[in-house]
Coordinates of N, CA and C in Angstrom, one line a residue:
M1 N 4.1 -12.8 -13.9 CA 3.1 -12.5 -12.9 C 2.3 -13.8 -12.5
T2 N 2.2 -14.0 -11.2 CA 1.5 -15.2 -10.7 C 0.0 -14.9 -10.7
N3 N -0.8 -16.0 -10.5 CA -2.2 -15.8 -10.4 C -2.6 -15.0 -9.2
S4 N -1.8 -15.2 -8.1 CA -2.1 -14.4 -6.9 C -2.0 -12.9 -7.1
N5 N -1.2 -12.5 -8.1 CA -1.1 -11.0 -8.4 C -2.2 -10.5 -9.2
M6 N -3.0 -11.4 -9.8 CA -4.1 -11.0 -10.7 C -5.4 -11.0 -10.0
K7 N -5.5 -11.2 -8.7 CA -6.7 -11.1 -7.9 C -7.2 -9.7 -7.9
K8 N -8.5 -9.5 -7.9 CA -9.1 -8.2 -7.8 C -9.0 -7.7 -6.3
V9 N -8.5 -6.5 -6.2 CA -8.4 -5.9 -4.8 C -9.7 -5.2 -4.5
I10 N -10.3 -5.6 -3.3 CA -11.5 -5.0 -2.9 C -11.2 -4.0 -1.8
K11 N -11.6 -2.7 -2.1 CA -11.4 -1.6 -1.2 C -12.5 -1.4 -0.3
K12 N -12.1 -1.0 1.0 CA -13.2 -0.6 1.9 C -12.9 0.8 2.4
H13 N -13.9 1.5 2.8 CA -13.8 2.9 3.3 C -13.2 2.8 4.7
L14 N -12.1 3.6 5.0 CA -11.5 3.6 6.3 C -11.7 5.0 6.9
E15 N -12.2 5.1 8.1 CA -12.3 6.3 8.9 C -10.9 6.5 9.6
I16 N -10.7 7.7 10.0 CA -9.4 8.0 10.7 C -9.4 7.2 12.0
G17 N -8.3 6.5 12.2 CA -8.1 5.6 13.3 C -8.3 4.2 13.0
E18 N -9.0 3.9 11.9 CA -9.3 2.5 11.6 C -8.1 1.8 10.9
E19 N -8.0 0.5 11.1 CA -7.0 -0.3 10.4 C -7.5 -0.9 9.2
G20 N -6.6 -1.1 8.2 CA -7.0 -1.7 6.9 C -5.7 -2.0 6.1
H21 N -5.9 -1.9 4.8 CA -4.7 -2.1 3.9 C -4.4 -0.7 3.2
L22 N -3.2 -0.6 2.8 CA -2.8 0.6 2.1 C -3.7 0.8 0.9
S23 N -4.1 -0.2 0.3 CA -5.0 -0.1 -0.9 C -6.4 0.4 -0.6
D24 N -6.7 0.5 0.7 CA -8.0 1.1 1.1 C -8.0 2.6 1.1
L25 N -6.9 3.2 1.1 CA -6.8 4.7 1.2 C -7.2 5.3 -0.2
E26 N -7.7 6.5 -0.1 CA -8.1 7.3 -1.3 C -7.0 8.4 -1.4
K27 N -7.1 9.2 -2.5 CA -6.2 10.2 -2.8 C -6.1 11.2 -1.6
S28 N -4.9 11.6 -1.2 CA -4.6 12.6 -0.2 C -4.8 12.0 1.2
Q29 N -5.2 10.8 1.4 CA -5.3 10.2 2.7 C -3.9 9.6 3.1
S30 N -3.7 9.5 4.4 CA -2.4 9.0 4.9 C -2.6 7.8 5.9
G31 N -1.6 7.0 6.0 CA -1.7 5.9 7.0 C -0.3 5.6 7.5
I32 N -0.2 5.0 8.7 CA 1.0 4.5 9.2 C 1.1 3.0 9.0
V33 N 2.2 2.5 8.5 CA 2.4 1.1 8.2 C 2.5 0.3 9.5
L34 N 1.7 -0.7 9.6 CA 1.7 -1.6 10.8 C 2.4 -2.9 10.5
A35 N 2.3 -3.4 9.3 CA 3.0 -4.7 9.0 C 2.9 -5.0 7.5
L36 N 3.8 -5.8 7.0 CA 3.8 -6.3 5.6 C 3.4 -7.8 5.8
H37 N 2.5 -8.3 5.0 CA 2.2 -9.7 5.0 C 2.2 -10.2 3.5
N38 N 3.4 -10.6 3.1 CA 3.7 -11.0 1.8 C 4.4 -12.3 1.7
N39 N 3.9 -13.3 0.9 CA 4.5 -14.6 0.8 C 5.7 -14.7 -0.2
E40 N 5.9 -13.6 -0.9 CA 7.0 -13.5 -1.9 C 8.2 -12.8 -1.3
P41 N 9.2 -13.6 -0.8 CA 10.4 -13.0 -0.2 C 11.1 -11.9 -1.0
S42 N 11.2 -12.0 -2.3 CA 11.9 -11.0 -3.1 C 11.1 -9.7 -3.1
L43 N 9.7 -9.8 -3.2 CA 8.9 -8.6 -3.1 C 8.9 -7.9 -1.8
R44 N 8.9 -8.7 -0.7 CA 8.9 -8.2 0.6 C 10.3 -7.4 0.8
R45 N 11.4 -8.0 0.4 CA 12.7 -7.4 0.5 C 12.7 -6.1 -0.2
R46 N 12.1 -6.1 -1.5 CA 12.1 -4.8 -2.3 C 11.3 -3.7 -1.6
L47 N 10.1 -4.1 -1.0 CA 9.3 -3.1 -0.3 C 10.1 -2.5 0.9
L48 N 10.7 -3.4 1.6 CA 11.5 -2.9 2.8 C 12.7 -2.0 2.3
D49 N 13.3 -2.4 1.2 CA 14.4 -1.6 0.7 C 14.0 -0.2 0.2
M50 N 12.7 -0.1 -0.2 CA 12.2 1.1 -0.7 C 11.7 2.0 0.5
G51 N 11.8 1.5 1.7 CA 11.5 2.3 2.8 C 10.1 2.0 3.4
I52 N 9.4 1.0 2.9 CA 8.1 0.7 3.5 C 8.3 -0.2 4.7
T53 N 8.5 0.4 5.8 CA 8.7 -0.4 7.0 C 7.7 0.0 8.1
K54 N 7.6 -0.8 9.1 CA 6.7 -0.5 10.2 C 6.9 0.9 10.8
G55 N 5.8 1.6 11.0 CA 5.9 2.9 11.6 C 6.0 4.1 10.6
V56 N 6.3 3.8 9.3 CA 6.5 4.9 8.3 C 5.1 5.4 7.9
T57 N 5.0 6.7 7.7 CA 3.8 7.3 7.2 C 3.8 7.4 5.7
I58 N 2.7 6.9 5.1 CA 2.5 6.9 3.6 C 1.3 7.7 3.2
T59 N 1.4 8.6 2.2 CA 0.3 9.4 1.7 C 0.0 9.0 0.3
I60 N -1.2 8.9 -0.1 CA -1.6 8.6 -1.5 C -1.6 9.9 -2.3
D61 N -0.8 10.0 -3.3 CA -0.7 11.2 -4.1 C -1.6 11.1 -5.3
G62 N -1.8 9.9 -5.9 CA -2.6 9.9 -7.1 C -2.6 8.5 -7.7
F63 N -3.5 8.3 -8.7 CA -3.7 7.0 -9.3 C -3.4 7.1 -10.8
A64 N -2.9 6.1 -11.4 CA -2.7 6.1 -12.9 C -4.1 6.1 -13.5
P65 N -4.1 6.5 -14.8 CA -5.4 6.6 -15.5 C -6.3 5.4 -15.3
L66 N -5.8 4.2 -15.3 CA -6.6 3.0 -15.2 C -6.7 2.5 -13.7
G67 N -6.1 3.3 -12.8 CA -6.2 3.0 -11.4 C -5.0 2.2 -10.8
D68 N -4.1 1.8 -11.6 CA -3.0 1.0 -11.2 C -1.8 1.2 -12.1
P69 N -0.6 1.6 -11.6 CA -0.2 1.7 -10.2 C -0.6 2.9 -9.5
V70 N -0.3 3.1 -8.3 CA -0.7 4.2 -7.4 C 0.6 4.9 -7.0
N71 N 0.6 6.3 -7.1 CA 1.7 7.1 -6.6 C 1.5 7.4 -5.2
V72 N 2.5 7.0 -4.4 CA 2.5 7.3 -2.9 C 3.7 8.1 -2.5
R73 N 3.6 8.8 -1.4 CA 4.7 9.6 -0.9 C 5.1 9.1 0.5
L74 N 6.4 8.8 0.7 CA 6.9 8.4 2.0 C 8.3 8.8 2.1
R75 N 8.7 9.1 3.3 CA 10.1 9.5 3.6 C 10.7 10.6 2.7
G76 N 9.8 11.5 2.2 CA 10.3 12.6 1.4 C 10.5 12.3 -0.1
Y77 N 10.0 11.1 -0.6 CA 10.1 10.8 -2.0 C 8.8 10.2 -2.5
N78 N 8.6 10.1 -3.8 CA 7.4 9.5 -4.4 C 7.8 8.1 -4.9
L79 N 6.8 7.2 -4.9 CA 7.0 5.8 -5.3 C 5.7 5.3 -6.0
A80 N 5.9 4.6 -7.1 CA 4.7 4.0 -7.8 C 4.7 2.6 -7.3
I81 N 3.5 2.1 -6.9 CA 3.4 0.8 -6.4 C 2.1 0.2 -6.9
R82 N 2.1 -1.1 -7.2 CA 0.9 -1.8 -7.7 C -0.1 -1.9 -6.6
L83 N -1.4 -1.8 -7.0 CA -2.5 -1.9 -6.1 C -2.5 -3.3 -5.4
F84 N -2.2 -4.4 -6.0 CA -2.2 -5.7 -5.4 C -1.1 -5.7 -4.3
D85 N 0.1 -5.1 -4.5 CA 1.1 -5.1 -3.5 C 0.7 -4.2 -2.3
M86 N -0.1 -3.1 -2.6 CA -0.6 -2.3 -1.5 C -1.6 -3.0 -0.6
S87 N -2.3 -4.0 -1.2 CA -3.3 -4.7 -0.4 C -2.6 -5.7 0.6
Q88 N -1.3 -5.8 0.5 CA -0.6 -6.7 1.4 C 0.2 -5.9 2.5
I89 N -0.1 -4.6 2.6 CA 0.5 -3.7 3.6 C -0.6 -3.2 4.5
D90 N -0.5 -3.6 5.8 CA -1.4 -3.2 6.8 C -1.1 -1.8 7.3
I91 N -2.1 -1.0 7.4 CA -1.9 0.4 7.9 C -3.0 0.8 8.9
K92 N -2.8 1.9 9.5 CA -3.8 2.6 10.3 C -3.9 4.0 9.8
R93 N -5.2 4.3 9.4 CA -5.4 5.6 8.7 C -5.2 6.8 9.8
I94 N -4.5 7.8 9.4 CA -4.2 8.9 10.3 C -4.7 10.3 9.7
G95 N -5.0 10.3 8.4 CA -5.5 11.6 7.8 C -6.1 11.4 6.5

């Protein structure tokens, strides 16, 4: 794990229609992916391979007991993803 992965993720409250990061969403909220901004090519490729692409809808299903990782639902399946990785996915809140 690099030092960049150890940074604290700061969450902000998003209203419907506002843009932010996937990490800003709370349980049961949804967003549409706008972009991935990741400097690690292997992680970017892995996220794309798991279906996290521009235009896909992602819903937050729940959080691990310590808050990380987060269970999300997209394309009909569930995925656990680290909070830091979520902070590098731009979204627009839709619900």
